[in-house]
Amino acid sequence: MMTKKIPVKGDIVDNEAASFYSFFDIPATSPASVSNAIDSADGDDLEVDIASNGGDVFAASEIYTKLKAYQGQVTVNIEGLAASAASVIAMAGNVINMSPTAQMMIHKAWTYTAGNSDDLAHDSQMMDKTDQSIVNAYADKTGLKREDILKMMQDETWMTAQDAVDKGFADKIMFVDEKTPQVVNAASPIVPKAAVNKLLTLISSAKKQPTENKTKEKSIPSLRDQKLAILLGKGGNDNA
């Protein structure tokens, strides 16, 4: 099976604004461009490469929905910054990978508005609803409480790759390219790159565990046991 690459770069814009960006050769991603790429994939796996500061909330929602509804595997690779609306799109991935140098940023939506007190009150309610819709995407991926996610958005939270993995916004930190053919010259089996990736992520995550979680460690396999499981092939091929 082939893999279809979908770049999500530049501003996230609606289809009408995309023509303006295209005319001036400004990088942008629109629902139409993603939809066309999905249609051409014809059931193949998708890899969505993200490096974007965000943009239009509703355009991002449309892209998220199209990716989420795709029947094939959707892998998201955050290469640089996935901020605001771009982070919402990222949540559509079955697996979300982050470069060690990448970051993710989430915050509450904002808008320009004008009018009398009734207009402003209406727009304030609309923005609250918009924030709640954004929370839906984050909560579905992370399993975090909605109020905790809203607090993170209020604080404009920036996450390193490790932060994102720890909080559930991403699944894995990218260390080596698992898809590069592994050419070996050995008389014994070589550990696959997928197992190397998983072990490095595991070690990195273990180093970050807070001391207050020690009471929970009795029910969690030790780092040594998890290493053995990977080397014995019990976890080396999944993407978690």
Coordinates of C-alpha atoms in Angstrom, one line a residue:
M1 CA 0.0 0.0 0.0
M2 CA 1.2 3.5 -0.9
T3 CA 1.3 6.5 1.4
K4 CA -0.1 9.8 0.4
K5 CA 1.7 12.9 1.8
I6 CA -0.5 15.9 2.7
P7 CA 1.4 19.1 3.7
V8 CA -0.3 21.5 6.2
K9 CA 2.0 24.5 5.9
G10 CA 1.5 28.3 6.2
D11 CA -1.8 29.8 7.3
I12 CA -5.0 27.7 7.6
V13 CA -7.5 29.6 5.4
D14 CA -10.9 29.1 3.8
N15 CA -11.3 28.2 0.2
E16 CA -12.0 31.7 -1.0
A17 CA -9.0 33.2 0.8
A18 CA -6.8 30.4 -0.6
S19 CA -7.0 32.0 -4.1
F20 CA -5.5 35.2 -2.7
Y21 CA -2.7 33.4 -1.0
S22 CA -2.0 31.4 -4.2
F23 CA -1.9 34.5 -6.3
F24 CA 0.9 36.0 -4.2
D25 CA 2.6 32.6 -3.7
I26 CA 2.0 32.8 0.1
P27 CA 2.0 29.3 1.7
A28 CA -1.4 28.3 3.0
T29 CA -3.6 25.3 3.5
S30 CA -7.3 25.2 2.7
P31 CA -10.1 22.6 3.1
A32 CA -10.3 22.2 -0.7
S33 CA -6.5 21.4 -1.0
V34 CA -6.7 18.8 1.7
S35 CA -9.9 17.3 0.3
N36 CA -8.3 17.0 -3.1
A37 CA -5.3 15.2 -1.6
I38 CA -7.6 12.8 0.3
D39 CA -9.6 12.0 -2.8
S40 CA -6.4 11.2 -4.7
A41 CA -5.2 8.9 -1.9
D42 CA -7.9 6.4 -2.9
G43 CA -7.7 4.6 0.4
D44 CA -4.0 4.6 0.8
D45 CA -2.4 5.6 4.2
L46 CA -2.1 9.4 4.8
E47 CA 0.9 11.2 6.3
V48 CA 0.0 14.8 7.3
D49 CA 3.1 17.0 7.7
I50 CA 2.3 20.0 9.8
A51 CA 4.3 23.3 10.3
S52 CA 1.8 26.1 10.7
N53 CA 1.0 29.0 13.0
G54 CA -2.8 28.2 12.6
G55 CA -5.5 30.4 11.1
D56 CA -9.2 30.1 10.4
V57 CA -11.0 28.1 13.1
F58 CA -13.8 26.8 10.8
A59 CA -11.4 26.0 8.0
A60 CA -9.4 23.9 10.5
S61 CA -12.6 22.3 11.7
E62 CA -13.4 21.2 8.1
I63 CA -9.9 19.8 7.6
Y64 CA -10.0 18.0 10.9
T65 CA -13.4 16.5 10.1
K66 CA -12.2 15.3 6.6
L67 CA -9.1 13.6 8.1
K68 CA -11.0 12.2 11.0
A69 CA -13.6 10.6 8.7
Y70 CA -10.9 9.0 6.4
Q71 CA -11.2 5.2 6.4
G72 CA -7.4 4.6 6.1
Q73 CA -4.6 5.2 8.5
V74 CA -3.8 8.9 9.2
T75 CA -0.4 9.7 10.6
V76 CA 0.4 13.2 11.7
N77 CA 4.0 14.5 11.7
I78 CA 4.5 17.8 13.5
E79 CA 7.7 19.1 11.9
G80 CA 7.9 22.6 13.4
L81 CA 5.1 24.5 15.1
A82 CA 1.6 23.3 15.3
A83 CA -0.2 26.3 16.8
S84 CA -3.8 27.2 17.3
A85 CA -5.9 25.9 14.5
A86 CA -3.1 23.8 13.2
S87 CA -3.0 21.9 16.6
V88 CA -6.7 21.1 16.1
I89 CA -6.0 19.6 12.7
A90 CA -3.2 17.5 14.3
M91 CA -5.7 15.9 16.6
A92 CA -7.2 14.0 13.6
G93 CA -4.3 11.7 13.4
N94 CA -4.5 8.0 14.4
V95 CA -0.9 8.5 15.4
I96 CA 0.7 11.9 16.2
N97 CA 4.5 12.2 15.9
M98 CA 6.5 15.2 16.9
S99 CA 10.0 16.2 16.0
P100 CA 12.2 16.6 19.1
T101 CA 12.5 20.3 18.2
A102 CA 8.9 20.9 17.4
Q103 CA 6.3 22.6 19.6
M104 CA 2.6 22.7 20.0
M105 CA 0.6 25.7 21.2
I106 CA -3.1 25.9 22.2
H107 CA -5.1 28.9 23.2
K108 CA -8.6 30.3 23.2
A109 CA -10.0 31.6 19.9
W110 CA -10.1 35.3 19.2
T111 CA -11.9 37.6 16.8
Y112 CA -12.4 41.2 15.7
T113 CA -15.8 42.7 16.7
A114 CA -17.7 45.9 16.8
G115 CA -21.1 47.1 17.8
N116 CA -23.3 47.9 20.8
S117 CA -23.5 46.0 24.0
D118 CA -25.9 43.5 22.6
D119 CA -23.6 42.8 19.7
L120 CA -20.6 42.3 22.0
A121 CA -22.5 40.0 24.3
H122 CA -23.6 37.9 21.4
D123 CA -20.1 37.7 20.1
S124 CA -18.8 36.7 23.5
Q125 CA -21.3 33.8 23.7
M126 CA -20.3 32.8 20.2
M127 CA -16.6 32.7 21.2
D128 CA -17.4 30.6 24.2
K129 CA -19.1 28.1 22.0
T130 CA -16.1 28.1 19.6
D131 CA -13.7 27.4 22.4
Q132 CA -15.9 24.5 23.5
S133 CA -15.8 23.0 20.0
I134 CA -12.0 23.3 20.0
V135 CA -11.9 21.5 23.4
N136 CA -13.9 18.6 21.8
A137 CA -10.9 17.8 19.5
Y138 CA -8.3 18.0 22.3
A139 CA -10.5 16.0 24.8
D140 CA -11.1 13.2 22.3
K141 CA -7.4 12.8 21.7
T142 CA -6.0 13.3 25.2
G143 CA -8.8 12.1 27.6
L144 CA -8.1 15.1 29.8
K145 CA -10.9 16.9 31.6
R146 CA -12.5 19.7 29.7
E147 CA -11.9 22.2 32.4
D148 CA -8.2 21.4 32.5
I149 CA -8.0 21.8 28.7
L150 CA -9.8 25.1 28.9
K151 CA -7.4 26.3 31.6
M152 CA -4.5 25.4 29.3
M153 CA -6.1 27.3 26.5
Q154 CA -6.7 30.4 28.8
D155 CA -3.0 30.3 29.7
E156 CA -1.9 30.0 26.0
T157 CA 0.1 26.8 26.7
W158 CA 3.2 26.0 24.7
M159 CA 4.3 22.4 24.7
T160 CA 7.6 20.8 23.7
A161 CA 7.4 17.4 22.1
Q162 CA 7.9 15.7 25.5
D163 CA 5.2 17.9 27.1
A164 CA 2.8 17.0 24.3
V165 CA 3.5 13.3 24.7
D166 CA 3.2 13.5 28.5
K167 CA -0.2 15.2 28.3
G168 CA -1.6 13.0 25.5
F169 CA -1.6 15.6 22.7
A170 CA 1.0 13.5 20.8
D171 CA 1.9 9.8 20.8
K172 CA 5.6 9.7 20.0
I173 CA 8.7 11.8 19.6
M174 CA 10.5 11.2 16.3
F175 CA 14.1 10.0 16.7
V176 CA 14.9 7.9 13.7
D177 CA 13.1 7.3 10.4
E178 CA 11.4 3.9 10.8
K179 CA 10.6 3.8 7.1
T180 CA 14.1 4.1 5.8
P181 CA 15.2 0.7 4.6
Q182 CA 17.4 -0.9 7.2
V183 CA 20.3 -2.5 5.4
V184 CA 22.4 -4.8 7.6
N185 CA 25.4 -7.1 7.4
A186 CA 25.1 -9.4 10.4
A187 CA 24.9 -13.0 11.4
S188 CA 22.2 -12.3 14.0
P189 CA 18.9 -10.3 14.0
I190 CA 19.1 -6.5 14.3
V191 CA 16.7 -4.7 16.5
P192 CA 14.1 -2.9 14.2
K193 CA 14.0 0.9 14.1
A194 CA 10.4 0.9 15.4
A195 CA 11.6 -0.8 18.6
V196 CA 14.4 1.7 18.9
N197 CA 11.9 4.6 18.5
K198 CA 9.6 3.1 21.1
L199 CA 12.4 2.5 23.7
L200 CA 13.9 6.0 23.3
T201 CA 10.5 7.6 23.8
L202 CA 9.9 5.3 26.8
I203 CA 13.2 6.3 28.4
S204 CA 12.6 10.0 27.8
S205 CA 9.1 9.8 29.3
A206 CA 10.3 7.8 32.3
K207 CA 12.9 10.5 33.1
K208 CA 10.1 13.1 33.2
Q209 CA 7.7 11.3 35.6
P210 CA 7.0 13.4 38.7
T211 CA 7.9 11.9 42.1
E212 CA 4.3 12.2 43.3
N213 CA 3.3 9.4 40.9
K214 CA 5.4 6.9 42.7
T215 CA 2.3 5.5 44.5
K216 CA 0.9 4.5 41.1
E217 CA 4.1 2.7 40.0
K218 CA 3.1 -0.6 41.6
S219 CA 0.5 -1.2 38.9
I220 CA 2.7 0.0 36.0
P221 CA 5.3 -2.4 34.5
S222 CA 8.9 -1.4 35.3
L223 CA 11.0 0.3 32.7
R224 CA 13.1 -2.9 32.5
D225 CA 10.0 -5.0 31.9
Q226 CA 8.8 -2.7 29.2
K227 CA 12.3 -2.8 27.6
L228 CA 12.2 -6.6 27.6
A229 CA 8.7 -6.6 26.1
I230 CA 10.0 -4.4 23.2
L231 CA 13.0 -6.6 22.6
L232 CA 10.9 -9.7 22.7
G233 CA 8.6 -8.3 20.0
K234 CA 5.6 -7.7 22.2
G235 CA 5.4 -4.0 21.5
G236 CA 8.0 -3.2 18.8
N237 CA 5.5 -2.8 15.9
D238 CA 2.7 -0.7 17.3
N239 CA 2.7 3.1 17.1
A240 CA 1.8 4.0 20.7

